[in-house]
Amino acid sequence: MTIDINAQAKSLVDALLAQPATDQDIELVERQLGRYPRGMVAVGARCVCGRPLAVITRPVLPGGIPFPTTCYLTGPEAVKAASHVEAAGVMQQYNDMLGADEDLKAAYGEAHQLYLAFRHELAVRLGDSEEHIEGTSAGGMPVRVKCLHALLAQSLVMGPGANPIGDLVLERVKDEFDPAICRCTVL
Ligand SMILES: [Zn+2]
């Protein structure tokens, strides 16, 4: 089965830009992060209660700052859960798995391509330059695992199958964070 990555990226961006971030979304994310979410264009994933879990940030922030982490994790419970997995030393396991499993490696490479295609589509729609972030995705992709927050964010925004490592993180943290179960503390 071949998935057309560009078509997938386009339909994701279509759906997200059809519902731009509201003032209420931006205020809530500001409380989640403890700072104003500059360049936030849409909520990329929500908790079952409707609160944002991950946001879509434009490729160039106001002021001209290039920003590669297009899918940005904001839900405090999700952020904490990813930090716990990182602290448990699981990133090394994931890196070892990538080194040993050709299928996983290929799927992770596709996650990288999808991330770039998604951002490219966003850049085109918003008129942002990708000059300084071309070829750069997030989380260590395409060959390393460096930030589980970024990979989990991609999985939440793009759904199951988009990022195999993000999917593993999501499965692993289910008892602590699950988008289908509201444990929101920032209200
Ligand atoms: Zn919630």
CSV table of C-alpha atoms and ligand atoms in Angstrom, one decimal:
chain,number,residue,atom,x,y,z
A,1,MET,CA,0.0,0.0,0.0
A,2,THR,CA,1.4,3.4,-1.0
A,3,ILE,CA,0.2,6.5,0.9
A,4,ASP,CA,0.5,9.7,-1.0
A,5,ILE,CA,2.3,11.8,1.6
A,6,ASN,CA,1.6,15.1,-0.1
A,7,ALA,CA,-2.1,14.4,-0.4
A,8,GLN,CA,-2.2,13.4,3.3
A,9,ALA,CA,-0.4,16.6,4.3
A,10,LYS,CA,-2.8,18.7,2.2
A,11,SER,CA,-5.9,17.2,3.8
A,12,LEU,CA,-4.5,17.6,7.3
A,13,VAL,CA,-3.7,21.3,6.6
A,14,ASP,CA,-7.1,21.8,5.0
A,15,ALA,CA,-8.8,20.4,8.1
A,16,LEU,CA,-6.7,22.4,10.5
A,17,LEU,CA,-6.9,25.7,8.8
A,18,ALA,CA,-10.6,25.4,8.4
A,19,GLN,CA,-10.8,25.9,12.1
A,20,PRO,CA,-8.2,28.6,13.0
A,21,ALA,CA,-7.3,29.2,16.7
A,22,THR,CA,-9.8,31.2,18.6
A,23,ASP,CA,-9.0,33.8,21.3
A,24,GLN,CA,-10.2,31.3,23.8
A,25,ASP,CA,-7.8,28.6,22.5
A,26,ILE,CA,-4.9,31.0,22.5
A,27,GLU,CA,-5.7,32.1,26.1
A,28,LEU,CA,-5.9,28.5,27.3
A,29,VAL,CA,-2.6,27.5,25.6
A,30,GLU,CA,-1.0,30.6,27.1
A,31,ARG,CA,-2.0,29.3,30.6
A,32,GLN,CA,-0.8,25.8,29.7
A,33,LEU,CA,2.6,27.0,28.6
A,34,GLY,CA,3.0,30.0,30.9
A,35,ARG,CA,3.8,32.2,27.9
A,36,TYR,CA,2.0,33.5,24.9
A,37,PRO,CA,2.0,30.9,22.0
A,38,ARG,CA,3.6,33.0,19.3
A,39,GLY,CA,2.8,31.9,15.7
A,40,MET,CA,0.0,29.6,16.8
A,41,VAL,CA,-2.4,29.1,13.9
A,42,ALA,CA,-4.6,26.3,15.0
A,43,VAL,CA,-5.2,23.7,17.6
A,44,GLY,CA,-3.8,20.4,16.2
A,45,ALA,CA,-5.2,18.0,18.7
A,46,ARG,CA,-7.7,18.2,21.6
A,47,CYS,CA,-8.4,16.3,24.8
A,48,VAL,CA,-11.8,14.6,24.8
A,49,CYS,CA,-13.0,17.7,26.9
A,50,GLY,CA,-12.0,20.0,24.0
A,51,ARG,CA,-8.9,21.6,25.5
A,52,PRO,CA,-5.8,21.8,23.3
A,53,LEU,CA,-3.2,19.1,23.6
A,54,ALA,CA,-1.0,20.2,20.7
A,55,VAL,CA,-0.9,23.3,18.6
A,56,ILE,CA,0.1,24.1,15.0
A,57,THR,CA,2.8,26.8,14.9
A,58,ARG,CA,3.6,28.6,11.6
A,59,PRO,CA,7.0,28.1,10.0
A,60,VAL,CA,8.1,31.7,10.6
A,61,LEU,CA,7.1,33.4,13.9
A,62,PRO,CA,6.1,37.0,14.0
A,63,GLY,CA,9.4,38.9,13.9
A,64,GLY,CA,10.8,36.6,11.3
A,65,ILE,CA,12.1,33.8,13.5
A,66,PRO,CA,12.2,30.4,11.8
A,67,PHE,CA,10.4,27.7,13.8
A,68,PRO,CA,10.7,24.0,12.8
A,69,THR,CA,8.5,22.4,15.6
A,70,THR,CA,5.3,22.8,13.7
A,71,CYS,CA,3.4,20.3,15.9
A,72,TYR,CA,4.0,21.6,19.5
A,73,LEU,CA,2.8,19.7,22.6
A,74,THR,CA,1.0,22.0,25.0
A,75,GLY,CA,-1.2,19.8,27.3
A,76,PRO,CA,0.6,19.8,30.7
A,77,GLU,CA,-0.4,16.1,31.3
A,78,ALA,CA,1.0,15.1,27.9
A,79,VAL,CA,4.1,17.1,28.4
A,80,LYS,CA,4.7,15.5,31.8
A,81,ALA,CA,4.0,12.0,30.5
A,82,ALA,CA,6.6,12.4,27.7
A,83,SER,CA,9.1,13.8,30.2
A,84,HIS,CA,8.6,10.7,32.4
A,85,VAL,CA,9.3,8.4,29.5
A,86,GLU,CA,12.4,10.4,28.7
A,87,ALA,CA,13.6,10.3,32.3
A,88,ALA,CA,13.1,6.5,32.3
A,89,GLY,CA,15.8,6.2,29.7
A,90,VAL,CA,13.5,4.8,27.1
A,91,MET,CA,14.8,7.0,24.3
A,92,GLN,CA,17.9,4.8,24.1
A,93,GLN,CA,15.6,1.8,23.7
A,94,TYR,CA,13.8,3.5,20.8
A,95,ASN,CA,17.1,4.4,19.2
A,96,ASP,CA,18.3,0.8,19.5
A,97,MET,CA,15.0,-0.4,18.0
A,98,LEU,CA,15.5,2.0,15.0
A,99,GLY,CA,19.0,0.6,14.5
A,100,ALA,CA,17.7,-3.0,14.5
A,101,ASP,CA,14.3,-2.9,12.8
A,102,GLU,CA,14.3,-1.9,9.1
A,103,ASP,CA,10.5,-1.6,9.0
A,104,LEU,CA,10.5,0.8,11.9
A,105,LYS,CA,13.3,2.8,10.5
A,106,ALA,CA,11.4,3.1,7.2
A,107,ALA,CA,8.2,4.1,8.9
A,108,TYR,CA,10.1,6.7,11.0
A,109,GLY,CA,11.6,8.1,7.7
A,110,GLU,CA,8.1,8.4,6.3
A,111,ALA,CA,7.0,10.3,9.5
A,112,HIS,CA,9.8,12.7,8.8
A,113,GLN,CA,8.7,13.2,5.1
A,114,LEU,CA,5.1,13.7,6.3
A,115,TYR,CA,6.2,16.3,8.8
A,116,LEU,CA,8.1,18.2,6.1
A,117,ALA,CA,5.2,17.9,3.6
A,118,PHE,CA,2.8,19.1,6.2
A,119,ARG,CA,4.9,22.1,7.0
A,120,HIS,CA,5.5,22.9,3.4
A,121,GLU,CA,1.8,22.9,2.7
A,122,LEU,CA,1.3,25.2,5.7
A,123,ALA,CA,4.1,27.5,4.6
A,124,VAL,CA,2.6,27.8,1.1
A,125,ARG,CA,-0.9,28.7,2.5
A,126,LEU,CA,0.5,31.2,5.0
A,127,GLY,CA,3.1,32.7,2.7
A,128,ASP,CA,6.0,31.7,5.1
A,129,SER,CA,9.5,31.1,4.0
A,130,GLU,CA,11.1,27.7,4.8
A,131,GLU,CA,14.5,28.9,3.8
A,132,HIS,CA,16.1,28.4,7.3
A,133,ILE,CA,14.3,25.1,8.3
A,134,GLU,CA,14.3,23.2,5.0
A,135,GLY,CA,14.8,19.5,5.6
A,136,THR,CA,14.6,19.9,9.3
A,137,SER,CA,11.6,18.2,11.0
A,138,ALA,CA,11.5,17.6,14.8
A,139,GLY,CA,12.3,15.2,17.6
A,140,GLY,CA,15.5,13.9,16.0
A,141,MET,CA,13.8,12.6,12.8
A,142,PRO,CA,14.6,11.0,10.5
A,143,VAL,CA,17.3,8.8,12.1
A,144,ARG,CA,17.4,9.6,15.8
A,145,VAL,CA,15.0,9.9,18.7
A,146,LYS,CA,15.8,13.1,20.6
A,147,CYS,CA,12.6,14.6,21.9
A,148,LEU,CA,9.5,12.5,22.7
A,149,HIS,CA,7.4,15.6,23.1
A,150,ALA,CA,7.8,16.5,19.5
A,151,LEU,CA,7.1,12.9,18.3
A,152,LEU,CA,4.0,12.6,20.6
A,153,ALA,CA,2.7,15.9,19.3
A,154,GLN,CA,3.0,14.6,15.7
A,155,SER,CA,1.1,11.4,16.6
A,156,LEU,CA,-1.7,13.4,18.3
A,157,VAL,CA,-2.0,15.9,15.4
A,158,MET,CA,-1.8,13.4,12.5
A,159,GLY,CA,-3.3,10.3,14.1
A,160,PRO,CA,-2.2,6.7,14.5
A,161,GLY,CA,0.3,5.4,12.0
A,162,ALA,CA,1.8,8.8,11.2
A,163,ASN,CA,4.7,8.5,13.6
A,164,PRO,CA,5.7,5.0,14.9
A,165,ILE,CA,7.7,6.3,17.8
A,166,GLY,CA,5.1,8.8,18.8
A,167,ASP,CA,2.6,5.9,18.7
A,168,LEU,CA,4.8,3.8,21.0
A,169,VAL,CA,5.0,6.8,23.5
A,170,LEU,CA,1.2,7.2,23.4
A,171,GLU,CA,0.7,3.5,24.1
A,172,ARG,CA,3.2,3.6,26.9
A,173,VAL,CA,1.8,6.5,28.8
A,174,LYS,CA,-1.9,5.5,28.5
A,175,ASP,CA,-2.3,5.3,32.3
A,176,GLU,CA,-0.9,8.8,32.8
A,177,PHE,CA,-2.1,10.5,29.6
A,178,ASP,CA,-4.7,9.6,27.1
A,179,PRO,CA,-6.5,12.0,24.8
A,180,ALA,CA,-9.7,10.0,25.3
A,181,ILE,CA,-9.7,10.4,29.0
A,182,CYS,CA,-9.8,14.0,30.4
A,183,ARG,CA,-7.2,14.6,33.2
A,184,CYS,CA,-6.8,18.3,32.4
A,185,THR,CA,-5.6,20.4,35.3
A,186,VAL,CA,-5.2,23.7,33.5
A,187,LEU,CA,-8.8,24.8,33.1
B,1,ZN,ZN,-9.4,17.4,29.2
